[in-house]
């Protein structure tokens, strides 16, 4: 294996880790609330702008900047769920929620346009580490790459442990299985779904900062494409499955970077979506998705 291939692979895992963190937010909301939050990509952008303002305008340290972004996005996620999605939860058509989600997405983009303007801003890297050099300097792995992959693995472990072991995690699994029965058992369904949105949006803030550290330009549309690709990653891995989102994100990042390097940089996005189509034709539920028997 050539050094350039290993380098592309590591970059792919780094980009894939960002997709995986975003996809975890998608997949949790879908698994528990059975809805697709298409505004998720724009929460990423809001998180990145919040961190940028915290670091550049007020001179706070990157760690504090990231924490402020996490808090802002968590609150934003809960507000979006309470104002836009909760009133439609029992709507006769699931399309109502989908259209609302797209509306919220455009609303966030346009608010960002009004506040920050359409011009791209340079994002300062939050990771002040040069990384490591291997194989006598032939293979350089940046600090951003190592931190991004490490953060993704850590988030995955913490989420899995939370969902499996904690009381709130058990409530989430119960709501996911049967919302009505969970309510009868005394579980606060509204609170559980709001918590899911809060976790997903906090992850979006972290993903936004990591994405803009690796690709340091920020515009009001920054979150749109990564948001769609992370949704593809969630479907790819089996939507509703946390390990599926993790694996789907990593695979998608690797496919995109290798496609960009060896096939065509213009075609990279098309290759990603083509792979999704092939996977869904072969395995409609995604890699780790389960078939659900509908009760009639």
Short mmCIF file of C-alpha atoms in Angstrom, two decimals, residues 49-250:
data_model
loop_
_atom_site.label_atom_id
_atom_site.label_comp_id
_atom_site.label_asym_id
_atom_site.label_seq_id
_atom_site.Cartn_x
_atom_site.Cartn_y
_atom_site.Cartn_z
CA UNK A 49 -20.92 30.50 13.78
CA UNK A 50 -21.46 30.53 17.56
CA UNK A 51 -17.99 29.08 18.17
CA UNK A 52 -16.48 31.54 15.65
CA UNK A 53 -18.04 34.55 17.40
CA UNK A 54 -17.07 33.25 20.85
CA UNK A 55 -13.44 32.80 19.78
CA UNK A 56 -12.86 35.77 17.44
CA UNK A 57 -15.09 38.51 18.90
CA UNK A 58 -14.66 37.84 22.63
CA UNK A 59 -11.25 36.15 22.53
CA UNK A 60 -12.37 33.14 24.54
CA UNK A 61 -10.36 29.91 24.44
CA UNK A 62 -11.40 27.28 21.84
CA UNK A 63 -12.67 24.91 24.56
CA UNK A 64 -15.03 27.58 25.96
CA UNK A 65 -16.05 28.49 22.38
CA UNK A 66 -17.01 24.88 21.66
CA UNK A 67 -18.90 24.59 24.96
CA UNK A 68 -20.89 27.78 24.21
CA UNK A 69 -21.70 26.39 20.73
CA UNK A 70 -22.90 23.12 22.31
CA UNK A 71 -25.16 25.00 24.76
CA UNK A 72 -26.62 27.27 22.03
CA UNK A 73 -27.30 24.33 19.69
CA UNK A 74 -28.81 22.22 22.48
CA UNK A 75 -31.26 25.02 23.33
CA UNK A 76 -31.94 25.58 19.61
CA UNK A 77 -32.68 21.87 19.09
CA UNK A 78 -35.15 21.77 21.99
CA UNK A 79 -36.85 25.00 20.80
CA UNK A 80 -37.17 23.69 17.20
CA UNK A 81 -38.70 20.45 18.49
CA UNK A 82 -41.12 22.23 20.84
CA UNK A 83 -42.24 24.96 18.43
CA UNK A 84 -42.10 23.33 14.98
CA UNK A 85 -42.39 19.55 15.41
CA UNK A 86 -44.30 18.81 18.60
CA UNK A 87 -47.62 20.36 17.43
CA UNK A 88 -47.43 18.12 14.31
CA UNK A 89 -46.53 14.88 16.08
CA UNK A 90 -50.02 13.45 15.72
CA UNK A 91 -50.62 14.94 12.26
CA UNK A 92 -52.43 12.62 9.85
CA UNK A 93 -49.65 12.94 7.28
CA UNK A 94 -45.95 12.42 7.99
CA UNK A 95 -45.30 14.82 5.09
CA UNK A 96 -46.41 17.72 7.31
CA UNK A 97 -43.39 17.22 9.60
CA UNK A 98 -41.04 16.74 6.64
CA UNK A 99 -42.17 19.99 4.98
CA UNK A 100 -41.90 21.81 8.32
CA UNK A 101 -38.34 20.49 8.76
CA UNK A 102 -37.37 21.85 5.34
CA UNK A 103 -39.01 25.16 6.28
CA UNK A 104 -37.02 25.34 9.55
CA UNK A 105 -33.86 24.61 7.53
CA UNK A 106 -34.47 27.59 5.20
CA UNK A 107 -35.44 29.78 8.17
CA UNK A 108 -32.10 29.08 9.91
CA UNK A 109 -30.15 29.66 6.68
CA UNK A 110 -31.87 33.00 6.09
CA UNK A 111 -31.45 34.16 9.70
CA UNK A 112 -27.72 33.40 9.33
CA UNK A 113 -27.68 35.31 6.02
CA UNK A 114 -29.27 38.35 7.68
CA UNK A 115 -26.90 38.29 10.66
CA UNK A 116 -23.60 37.23 9.06
CA UNK A 117 -24.07 38.08 5.38
CA UNK A 118 -23.38 35.82 2.39
CA UNK A 119 -19.58 36.18 2.39
CA UNK A 120 -17.45 33.26 3.51
CA UNK A 121 -15.61 33.72 6.79
CA UNK A 122 -12.36 32.02 7.76
CA UNK A 123 -12.73 29.70 10.72
CA UNK A 124 -9.76 29.54 13.12
CA UNK A 125 -8.70 26.00 13.96
CA UNK A 126 -9.71 25.03 17.49
CA UNK A 127 -7.01 22.33 17.57
CA UNK A 128 -3.59 23.84 18.25
CA UNK A 129 -1.67 20.61 17.67
CA UNK A 130 0.44 19.91 14.60
CA UNK A 131 -0.20 16.17 14.77
CA UNK A 132 2.27 13.35 14.23
CA UNK A 133 4.71 12.40 11.52
CA UNK A 134 5.19 8.70 10.68
CA UNK A 135 7.37 6.63 8.32
CA UNK A 136 10.25 9.08 8.45
CA UNK A 137 8.12 12.11 7.59
CA UNK A 138 6.39 10.48 4.59
CA UNK A 139 3.05 10.26 6.39
CA UNK A 140 1.81 13.33 8.26
CA UNK A 141 -1.39 13.06 10.29
CA UNK A 142 -2.76 16.45 11.36
CA UNK A 143 -3.97 17.23 14.86
CA UNK A 144 -7.46 17.94 13.46
CA UNK A 145 -7.60 14.44 11.96
CA UNK A 146 -6.55 12.67 15.17
CA UNK A 147 -8.88 14.72 17.38
CA UNK A 148 -11.83 14.29 14.96
CA UNK A 149 -11.47 10.48 14.76
CA UNK A 150 -10.90 10.26 18.54
CA UNK A 151 -13.94 12.47 19.29
CA UNK A 152 -16.13 10.35 17.02
CA UNK A 153 -15.13 7.07 18.71
CA UNK A 154 -15.57 8.59 22.19
CA UNK A 155 -19.02 10.03 21.32
CA UNK A 156 -20.09 6.66 19.89
CA UNK A 157 -19.04 4.78 23.08
CA UNK A 158 -20.69 7.34 25.40
CA UNK A 159 -23.95 7.32 23.36
CA UNK A 160 -24.15 3.53 23.24
CA UNK A 161 -23.51 3.31 27.01
CA UNK A 162 -26.08 6.06 27.69
CA UNK A 163 -28.80 4.41 25.59
CA UNK A 164 -28.15 0.92 26.97
CA UNK A 165 -27.48 1.63 30.65
CA UNK A 166 -29.10 4.90 31.80
CA UNK A 167 -32.72 5.36 32.86
CA UNK A 168 -33.24 8.06 30.18
CA UNK A 169 -31.71 5.72 27.60
CA UNK A 170 -34.18 3.00 28.57
CA UNK A 171 -37.00 5.54 28.27
CA UNK A 172 -35.73 6.42 24.77
CA UNK A 173 -35.77 2.76 23.74
CA UNK A 174 -39.28 2.37 25.15
CA UNK A 175 -40.59 5.44 23.27
CA UNK A 176 -38.88 4.13 20.13
CA UNK A 177 -40.66 0.74 20.45
CA UNK A 178 -44.17 1.99 21.27
CA UNK A 179 -44.92 5.59 22.16
CA UNK A 180 -48.43 4.91 23.46
CA UNK A 181 -47.37 2.03 25.72
CA UNK A 182 -44.41 4.05 27.02
CA UNK A 183 -46.78 6.88 27.99
CA UNK A 184 -49.06 4.42 29.82
CA UNK A 185 -46.04 3.15 31.76
CA UNK A 186 -45.45 6.69 33.07
CA UNK A 187 -42.62 7.72 30.73
CA UNK A 188 -42.58 11.42 29.85
CA UNK A 189 -42.70 11.08 26.04
CA UNK A 190 -42.37 14.83 25.35
CA UNK A 191 -39.37 15.11 27.66
CA UNK A 192 -37.72 12.03 26.15
CA UNK A 193 -38.10 13.30 22.57
CA UNK A 194 -36.88 16.78 23.62
CA UNK A 195 -33.81 15.13 25.22
CA UNK A 196 -33.12 13.26 21.98
CA UNK A 197 -33.20 16.54 20.03
CA UNK A 198 -30.95 18.14 22.67
CA UNK A 199 -28.34 15.36 22.32
CA UNK A 200 -28.52 15.38 18.50
CA UNK A 201 -28.12 19.18 18.38
CA UNK A 202 -25.20 19.15 20.85
CA UNK A 203 -23.48 16.62 18.57
CA UNK A 204 -24.23 18.90 15.59
CA UNK A 205 -22.36 21.75 17.33
CA UNK A 206 -19.29 19.54 17.89
CA UNK A 207 -19.47 18.33 14.28
CA UNK A 208 -19.72 21.93 13.01
CA UNK A 209 -16.58 22.98 14.86
CA UNK A 210 -14.63 19.88 13.73
CA UNK A 211 -15.79 20.30 10.11
CA UNK A 212 -14.80 23.98 10.01
CA UNK A 213 -11.44 23.21 11.66
CA UNK A 214 -10.65 20.81 8.80
CA UNK A 215 -12.24 22.94 6.02
CA UNK A 216 -11.89 26.48 7.39
CA UNK A 217 -14.52 28.42 5.44
CA UNK A 218 -17.91 29.17 6.90
CA UNK A 219 -21.03 30.48 5.10
CA UNK A 220 -24.75 30.26 5.94
CA UNK A 221 -24.90 27.24 3.58
CA UNK A 222 -21.97 25.35 5.14
CA UNK A 223 -24.18 22.81 6.90
CA UNK A 224 -26.43 21.96 3.94
CA UNK A 225 -24.28 19.44 2.05
CA UNK A 226 -22.70 17.76 5.10
CA UNK A 227 -26.24 17.50 6.53
CA UNK A 228 -27.51 15.68 3.42
CA UNK A 229 -24.42 13.44 3.33
CA UNK A 230 -24.83 12.58 7.01
CA UNK A 231 -28.46 11.67 6.30
CA UNK A 232 -27.15 9.43 3.49
CA UNK A 233 -24.68 7.92 6.00
CA UNK A 234 -27.53 7.22 8.46
CA UNK A 235 -29.59 5.50 5.72
CA UNK A 236 -26.47 3.71 4.47
CA UNK A 237 -25.81 2.22 7.92
CA UNK A 238 -29.49 1.55 8.67
CA UNK A 239 -31.47 4.53 9.95
CA UNK A 240 -32.37 4.21 13.62
CA UNK A 241 -29.20 2.21 14.38
CA UNK A 242 -26.45 4.02 16.35
CA UNK A 243 -23.61 1.65 15.26
CA UNK A 244 -25.06 1.86 11.72
CA UNK A 245 -24.72 5.67 11.69
CA UNK A 246 -21.13 5.35 12.93
CA UNK A 247 -20.11 2.78 10.28
CA UNK A 248 -22.13 4.55 7.53
CA UNK A 249 -20.43 7.87 8.28
CA UNK A 250 -16.91 6.41 8.24
#
